[in-house]
């Protein structure tokens, strides 16, 4: 505990002595990152960590790992708009390590915030990253339906079913059938039959 507090105090003293020359700005950025990591280790100090990351960001571009850490802190402290912006920027970096789960998370958060067009784009990115990821296809299908793209929604839910275990396959076929029914009973029936073949106990398919 004492060593941590001493380190924070020493870093703050050094910051107070540094000026605006390029080398000093780089040193200040590195110190702010170290302060951010020290503060981030304690949930109650998350706001201090965010402040330090923001100060480092003002001085030079954050690394991909530091930008992700900042985004997660913003989520932790209840800053949804800033989280979406920062996490989205991290997802789109050329050096990102973002995977399908990250794109799905961002698409979900965008949808929850009513940013449906942006959520749709992010869900499309998710399935492009991992074409066999059933939850990503399912989310894309639901977003396409919400955006009035029923045919694409049905196809996406069928793709989700393709990569799902039997119970989930049946559930997604039923979901697709509900979208198809108003415009094509034959197609809806075919989807329901597929649901039964996948899981004969699926009550909704009978």
PDB file of C-alpha atoms in Angstrom:
ATOM      1  CA  UNK A   1       0.000   0.000   0.000  1.00  0.00           C
ATOM      2  CA  UNK A   2       2.778   2.417   0.974  1.00  0.00           C
ATOM      3  CA  UNK A   3       4.823   1.674  -2.133  1.00  0.00           C
ATOM      4  CA  UNK A   4       1.836   2.341  -4.375  1.00  0.00           C
ATOM      5  CA  UNK A   5       1.041   5.665  -2.709  1.00  0.00           C
ATOM      6  CA  UNK A   6       4.724   6.646  -2.819  1.00  0.00           C
ATOM      7  CA  UNK A   7       4.904   5.845  -6.538  1.00  0.00           C
ATOM      8  CA  UNK A   8       1.843   7.963  -7.268  1.00  0.00           C
ATOM      9  CA  UNK A   9       3.272  10.868  -5.291  1.00  0.00           C
ATOM     10  CA  UNK A  10       6.652  10.637  -7.042  1.00  0.00           C
ATOM     11  CA  UNK A  11       5.024  10.557 -10.469  1.00  0.00           C
ATOM     12  CA  UNK A  12       2.909  13.603  -9.624  1.00  0.00           C
ATOM     13  CA  UNK A  13       5.954  15.509  -8.446  1.00  0.00           C
ATOM     14  CA  UNK A  14       7.796  14.671 -11.644  1.00  0.00           C
ATOM     15  CA  UNK A  15       4.834  15.807 -13.737  1.00  0.00           C
ATOM     16  CA  UNK A  16       4.919  19.175 -12.003  1.00  0.00           C
ATOM     17  CA  UNK A  17       8.548  19.647 -13.078  1.00  0.00           C
ATOM     18  CA  UNK A  18       8.182  18.671 -16.722  1.00  0.00           C
ATOM     19  CA  UNK A  19       7.666  21.249 -19.450  1.00  0.00           C
ATOM     20  CA  UNK A  20       6.376  21.280 -23.021  1.00  0.00           C
ATOM     21  CA  UNK A  21       9.438  20.197 -24.986  1.00  0.00           C
ATOM     22  CA  UNK A  22       8.823  17.114 -27.142  1.00  0.00           C
ATOM     23  CA  UNK A  23      10.904  14.799 -24.982  1.00  0.00           C
ATOM     24  CA  UNK A  24       9.231  16.089 -21.835  1.00  0.00           C
ATOM     25  CA  UNK A  25       5.764  15.676 -23.335  1.00  0.00           C
ATOM     26  CA  UNK A  26       6.581  12.074 -24.188  1.00  0.00           C
ATOM     27  CA  UNK A  27       7.791  11.510 -20.641  1.00  0.00           C
ATOM     28  CA  UNK A  28       4.624  13.108 -19.246  1.00  0.00           C
ATOM     29  CA  UNK A  29       2.498  10.822 -21.413  1.00  0.00           C
ATOM     30  CA  UNK A  30       4.325   7.745 -20.126  1.00  0.00           C
ATOM     31  CA  UNK A  31       3.917   8.889 -16.531  1.00  0.00           C
ATOM     32  CA  UNK A  32       0.191   9.502 -17.035  1.00  0.00           C
ATOM     33  CA  UNK A  33      -0.181   5.962 -18.386  1.00  0.00           C
ATOM     34  CA  UNK A  34       1.594   4.586 -15.318  1.00  0.00           C
ATOM     35  CA  UNK A  35      -0.691   6.646 -13.064  1.00  0.00           C
ATOM     36  CA  UNK A  36      -3.715   5.429 -14.991  1.00  0.00           C
ATOM     37  CA  UNK A  37      -2.715   1.809 -14.473  1.00  0.00           C
ATOM     38  CA  UNK A  38      -2.063   2.351 -10.782  1.00  0.00           C
ATOM     39  CA  UNK A  39      -5.453   3.985 -10.281  1.00  0.00           C
ATOM     40  CA  UNK A  40      -7.275   1.431 -12.478  1.00  0.00           C
ATOM     41  CA  UNK A  41      -6.238  -1.339 -10.082  1.00  0.00           C
ATOM     42  CA  UNK A  42      -8.784   0.047  -7.613  1.00  0.00           C
ATOM     43  CA  UNK A  43     -12.413   0.340  -8.785  1.00  0.00           C
ATOM     44  CA  UNK A  44     -13.035   3.375  -6.601  1.00  0.00           C
ATOM     45  CA  UNK A  45     -10.195   5.193  -8.365  1.00  0.00           C
ATOM     46  CA  UNK A  46     -11.513   4.568 -11.883  1.00  0.00           C
ATOM     47  CA  UNK A  47     -12.300   8.293 -12.432  1.00  0.00           C
ATOM     48  CA  UNK A  48      -8.679   9.152 -11.604  1.00  0.00           C
ATOM     49  CA  UNK A  49      -7.508   6.496 -14.064  1.00  0.00           C
ATOM     50  CA  UNK A  50      -9.741   7.969 -16.769  1.00  0.00           C
ATOM     51  CA  UNK A  51      -8.357  11.447 -16.118  1.00  0.00           C
ATOM     52  CA  UNK A  52      -4.802  10.149 -16.417  1.00  0.00           C
ATOM     53  CA  UNK A  53      -5.562   8.283 -19.641  1.00  0.00           C
ATOM     54  CA  UNK A  54      -7.212  11.403 -21.083  1.00  0.00           C
ATOM     55  CA  UNK A  55      -4.189  13.507 -20.192  1.00  0.00           C
ATOM     56  CA  UNK A  56      -1.888  10.956 -21.826  1.00  0.00           C
ATOM     57  CA  UNK A  57      -4.141  10.946 -24.883  1.00  0.00           C
ATOM     58  CA  UNK A  58      -3.825  14.722 -25.115  1.00  0.00           C
ATOM     59  CA  UNK A  59      -0.064  14.377 -25.248  1.00  0.00           C
ATOM     60  CA  UNK A  60       0.211  11.484 -27.716  1.00  0.00           C
ATOM     61  CA  UNK A  61      -1.838   8.713 -29.240  1.00  0.00           C
ATOM     62  CA  UNK A  62      -2.720   5.928 -26.837  1.00  0.00           C
ATOM     63  CA  UNK A  63      -1.590   2.404 -27.597  1.00  0.00           C
ATOM     64  CA  UNK A  64      -4.330  -0.040 -28.578  1.00  0.00           C
ATOM     65  CA  UNK A  65      -4.227  -1.763 -25.197  1.00  0.00           C
ATOM     66  CA  UNK A  66      -4.423   1.548 -23.334  1.00  0.00           C
ATOM     67  CA  UNK A  67      -7.337   2.757 -25.457  1.00  0.00           C
ATOM     68  CA  UNK A  68      -9.219  -0.474 -24.721  1.00  0.00           C
ATOM     69  CA  UNK A  69      -8.492  -0.069 -21.019  1.00  0.00           C
ATOM     70  CA  UNK A  70      -9.860   3.489 -21.157  1.00  0.00           C
ATOM     71  CA  UNK A  71     -13.025   2.306 -22.908  1.00  0.00           C
ATOM     72  CA  UNK A  72     -13.660  -0.357 -20.279  1.00  0.00           C
ATOM     73  CA  UNK A  73     -13.156   2.174 -17.486  1.00  0.00           C
ATOM     74  CA  UNK A  74     -15.697   4.472 -19.137  1.00  0.00           C
ATOM     75  CA  UNK A  75     -18.140   1.571 -19.229  1.00  0.00           C
ATOM     76  CA  UNK A  76     -17.392   0.751 -15.608  1.00  0.00           C
ATOM     77  CA  UNK A  77     -18.078   4.320 -14.478  1.00  0.00           C
ATOM     78  CA  UNK A  78     -21.370   4.661 -16.345  1.00  0.00           C
ATOM     79  CA  UNK A  79     -20.350   6.765 -19.342  1.00  0.00           C
ATOM     80  CA  UNK A  80     -22.149   4.879 -22.142  1.00  0.00           C
ATOM     81  CA  UNK A  81     -21.744   7.448 -24.913  1.00  0.00           C
ATOM     82  CA  UNK A  82     -18.025   7.882 -24.245  1.00  0.00           C
ATOM     83  CA  UNK A  83     -17.653   4.106 -23.973  1.00  0.00           C
ATOM     84  CA  UNK A  84     -19.265   3.579 -27.390  1.00  0.00           C
ATOM     85  CA  UNK A  85     -17.073   6.218 -28.997  1.00  0.00           C
ATOM     86  CA  UNK A  86     -13.812   5.042 -27.449  1.00  0.00           C
ATOM     87  CA  UNK A  87     -14.524   1.322 -27.826  1.00  0.00           C
ATOM     88  CA  UNK A  88     -15.571   1.853 -31.443  1.00  0.00           C
ATOM     89  CA  UNK A  89     -12.379   3.747 -32.162  1.00  0.00           C
ATOM     90  CA  UNK A  90     -10.373   0.919 -30.599  1.00  0.00           C
ATOM     91  CA  UNK A  91     -12.251  -1.666 -32.671  1.00  0.00           C
ATOM     92  CA  UNK A  92     -11.398   0.217 -35.866  1.00  0.00           C
ATOM     93  CA  UNK A  93      -7.693   0.777 -35.251  1.00  0.00           C
ATOM     94  CA  UNK A  94      -5.268  -0.813 -37.671  1.00  0.00           C
ATOM     95  CA  UNK A  95      -3.492  -2.440 -34.713  1.00  0.00           C
ATOM     96  CA  UNK A  96      -6.604  -3.545 -32.843  1.00  0.00           C
ATOM     97  CA  UNK A  97      -7.024  -6.970 -31.340  1.00  0.00           C
ATOM     98  CA  UNK A  98     -10.822  -6.668 -31.465  1.00  0.00           C
ATOM     99  CA  UNK A  99     -12.627  -9.909 -32.224  1.00  0.00           C
ATOM    100  CA  UNK A 100     -16.178 -10.819 -33.070  1.00  0.00           C
ATOM    101  CA  UNK A 101     -17.307 -10.636 -29.432  1.00  0.00           C
ATOM    102  CA  UNK A 102     -16.113  -7.029 -29.249  1.00  0.00           C
ATOM    103  CA  UNK A 103     -18.039  -6.041 -32.383  1.00  0.00           C
ATOM    104  CA  UNK A 104     -21.136  -7.841 -31.085  1.00  0.00           C
ATOM    105  CA  UNK A 105     -20.840  -6.016 -27.767  1.00  0.00           C
ATOM    106  CA  UNK A 106     -20.543  -2.652 -29.486  1.00  0.00           C
ATOM    107  CA  UNK A 107     -23.431  -3.401 -31.850  1.00  0.00           C
ATOM    108  CA  UNK A 108     -25.583  -4.366 -28.864  1.00  0.00           C
ATOM    109  CA  UNK A 109     -24.726  -1.198 -26.965  1.00  0.00           C
ATOM    110  CA  UNK A 110     -25.399   0.947 -30.036  1.00  0.00           C
ATOM    111  CA  UNK A 111     -28.775  -0.720 -30.513  1.00  0.00           C
ATOM    112  CA  UNK A 112     -29.650  -0.174 -26.856  1.00  0.00           C
ATOM    113  CA  UNK A 113     -28.860   3.515 -27.328  1.00  0.00           C
ATOM    114  CA  UNK A 114     -31.155   3.715 -30.365  1.00  0.00           C
ATOM    115  CA  UNK A 115     -28.284   4.105 -32.836  1.00  0.00           C
ATOM    116  CA  UNK A 116     -29.727   1.394 -35.072  1.00  0.00           C
ATOM    117  CA  UNK A 117     -27.956   2.305 -38.306  1.00  0.00           C
ATOM    118  CA  UNK A 118     -24.561   2.272 -36.592  1.00  0.00           C
ATOM    119  CA  UNK A 119     -25.457  -0.928 -34.757  1.00  0.00           C
ATOM    120  CA  UNK A 120     -26.297  -2.575 -38.076  1.00  0.00           C
ATOM    121  CA  UNK A 121     -22.945  -1.599 -39.568  1.00  0.00           C
ATOM    122  CA  UNK A 122     -21.138  -2.976 -36.527  1.00  0.00           C
ATOM    123  CA  UNK A 123     -23.080  -6.255 -36.650  1.00  0.00           C
ATOM    124  CA  UNK A 124     -22.156  -6.592 -40.331  1.00  0.00           C
ATOM    125  CA  UNK A 125     -18.542  -6.130 -39.296  1.00  0.00           C
ATOM    126  CA  UNK A 126     -18.941  -8.877 -36.697  1.00  0.00           C
ATOM    127  CA  UNK A 127     -20.098 -11.490 -39.200  1.00  0.00           C
ATOM    128  CA  UNK A 128     -17.363 -10.426 -41.603  1.00  0.00           C
ATOM    129  CA  UNK A 129     -14.782 -11.052 -38.876  1.00  0.00           C
ATOM    130  CA  UNK A 130     -16.269 -14.440 -37.923  1.00  0.00           C
ATOM    131  CA  UNK A 131     -18.688 -15.856 -40.529  1.00  0.00           C
ATOM    132  CA  UNK A 132     -19.452 -18.924 -38.384  1.00  0.00           C
ATOM    133  CA  UNK A 133     -20.402 -17.002 -35.241  1.00  0.00           C
ATOM    134  CA  UNK A 134     -24.086 -17.756 -34.674  1.00  0.00           C
ATOM    135  CA  UNK A 135     -24.823 -14.982 -32.104  1.00  0.00           C
ATOM    136  CA  UNK A 136     -23.428 -12.386 -34.492  1.00  0.00           C
ATOM    137  CA  UNK A 137     -25.714 -13.580 -37.306  1.00  0.00           C
ATOM    138  CA  UNK A 138     -28.687 -13.648 -34.928  1.00  0.00           C
ATOM    139  CA  UNK A 139     -28.009 -10.088 -33.789  1.00  0.00           C
ATOM    140  CA  UNK A 140     -27.573  -8.959 -37.386  1.00  0.00           C
ATOM    141  CA  UNK A 141     -30.893 -10.550 -38.304  1.00  0.00           C
ATOM    142  CA  UNK A 142     -32.743  -8.801 -35.501  1.00  0.00           C
ATOM    143  CA  UNK A 143     -31.198  -5.462 -36.414  1.00  0.00           C
ATOM    144  CA  UNK A 144     -32.059  -5.962 -40.075  1.00  0.00           C
ATOM    145  CA  UNK A 145     -35.663  -6.686 -39.111  1.00  0.00           C
ATOM    146  CA  UNK A 146     -35.773  -3.567 -36.945  1.00  0.00           C
ATOM    147  CA  UNK A 147     -34.463  -1.583 -39.910  1.00  0.00           C
ATOM    148  CA  UNK A 148     -37.203  -2.981 -42.159  1.00  0.00           C
ATOM    149  CA  UNK A 149     -34.987  -5.410 -44.074  1.00  0.00           C
ATOM    150  CA  UNK A 150     -37.050  -8.527 -43.548  1.00  0.00           C
ATOM    151  CA  UNK A 151     -35.600 -10.644 -46.346  1.00  0.00           C
ATOM    152  CA  UNK A 152     -32.050 -10.024 -45.159  1.00  0.00           C
ATOM    153  CA  UNK A 153     -33.170 -10.674 -41.577  1.00  0.00           C
ATOM    154  CA  UNK A 154     -34.529 -14.096 -42.525  1.00  0.00           C
ATOM    155  CA  UNK A 155     -31.327 -15.009 -44.325  1.00  0.00           C
ATOM    156  CA  UNK A 156     -29.195 -13.893 -41.376  1.00  0.00           C
ATOM    157  CA  UNK A 157     -31.261 -15.916 -38.917  1.00  0.00           C
ATOM    158  CA  UNK A 158     -30.932 -18.915 -41.231  1.00  0.00           C
ATOM    159  CA  UNK A 159     -27.162 -18.405 -41.165  1.00  0.00           C
ATOM    160  CA  UNK A 160     -27.323 -18.231 -37.373  1.00  0.00           C
ATOM    161  CA  UNK A 161     -29.255 -21.511 -37.381  1.00  0.00           C
ATOM    162  CA  UNK A 162     -26.623 -23.072 -39.659  1.00  0.00           C
ATOM    163  CA  UNK A 163     -23.983 -22.560 -36.994  1.00  0.00           C
ATOM    164  CA  UNK A 164     -26.072 -23.337 -33.909  1.00  0.00           C
ATOM    165  CA  UNK A 165     -26.604 -26.396 -31.759  1.00  0.00           C
ATOM    166  CA  UNK A 166     -30.012 -28.069 -32.280  1.00  0.00           C
ATOM    167  CA  UNK A 167     -31.998 -26.214 -29.612  1.00  0.00           C
ATOM    168  CA  UNK A 168     -30.684 -22.819 -30.716  1.00  0.00           C
ATOM    169  CA  UNK A 169     -31.069 -23.792 -34.373  1.00  0.00           C
ATOM    170  CA  UNK A 170     -34.756 -24.503 -33.789  1.00  0.00           C
ATOM    171  CA  UNK A 171     -35.268 -21.260 -31.897  1.00  0.00           C
ATOM    172  CA  UNK A 172     -33.677 -19.205 -34.659  1.00  0.00           C
ATOM    173  CA  UNK A 173     -35.682 -20.974 -37.355  1.00  0.00           C
ATOM    174  CA  UNK A 174     -38.876 -20.154 -35.451  1.00  0.00           C
ATOM    175  CA  UNK A 175     -37.738 -16.549 -35.196  1.00  0.00           C
ATOM    176  CA  UNK A 176     -37.103 -16.425 -38.947  1.00  0.00           C
ATOM    177  CA  UNK A 177     -40.468 -18.070 -39.649  1.00  0.00           C
ATOM    178  CA  UNK A 178     -42.258 -15.347 -37.690  1.00  0.00           C
ATOM    179  CA  UNK A 179     -40.690 -12.737 -39.981  1.00  0.00           C
ATOM    180  CA  UNK A 180     -41.445 -14.751 -43.127  1.00  0.00           C
ATOM    181  CA  UNK A 181     -45.070 -15.623 -42.323  1.00  0.00           C
ATOM    182  CA  UNK A 182     -46.690 -12.280 -43.302  1.00  0.00           C
ATOM    183  CA  UNK A 183     -45.232 -12.460 -46.821  1.00  0.00           C
ATOM    184  CA  UNK A 184     -44.861 -16.178 -47.498  1.00  0.00           C
ATOM    185  CA  UNK A 185     -46.569 -18.998 -45.645  1.00  0.00           C
ATOM    186  CA  UNK A 186     -44.702 -21.637 -47.639  1.00  0.00           C
ATOM    187  CA  UNK A 187     -41.333 -20.296 -46.614  1.00  0.00           C
ATOM    188  CA  UNK A 188     -42.441 -19.886 -43.007  1.00  0.00           C
ATOM    189  CA  UNK A 189     -43.648 -23.485 -42.983  1.00  0.00           C
ATOM    190  CA  UNK A 190     -40.326 -24.702 -44.361  1.00  0.00           C
ATOM    191  CA  UNK A 191     -38.511 -22.885 -41.585  1.00  0.00           C
ATOM    192  CA  UNK A 192     -40.789 -24.397 -38.961  1.00  0.00           C
ATOM    193  CA  UNK A 193     -40.208 -27.859 -40.395  1.00  0.00           C
ATOM    194  CA  UNK A 194     -36.490 -27.261 -40.155  1.00  0.00           C
ATOM    195  CA  UNK A 195     -36.957 -26.232 -36.530  1.00  0.00           C
ATOM    196  CA  UNK A 196     -38.764 -29.507 -35.781  1.00  0.00           C
ATOM    197  CA  UNK A 197     -36.032 -31.530 -37.488  1.00  0.00           C
ATOM    198  CA  UNK A 198     -33.441 -29.758 -35.363  1.00  0.00           C
ATOM    199  CA  UNK A 199     -35.370 -30.138 -32.117  1.00  0.00           C
ATOM    200  CA  UNK A 200     -38.553 -32.156 -32.085  1.00  0.00           C
ATOM    201  CA  UNK A 201     -39.382 -30.831 -28.606  1.00  0.00           C
ATOM    202  CA  UNK A 202     -39.514 -27.215 -29.828  1.00  0.00           C
ATOM    203  CA  UNK A 203     -43.093 -26.292 -28.860  1.00  0.00           C
ATOM    204  CA  UNK A 204     -43.102 -23.057 -30.882  1.00  0.00           C
ATOM    205  CA  UNK A 205     -42.427 -24.927 -34.121  1.00  0.00           C
ATOM    206  CA  UNK A 206     -45.498 -27.161 -33.902  1.00  0.00           C
TER     207      UNK A 206
END
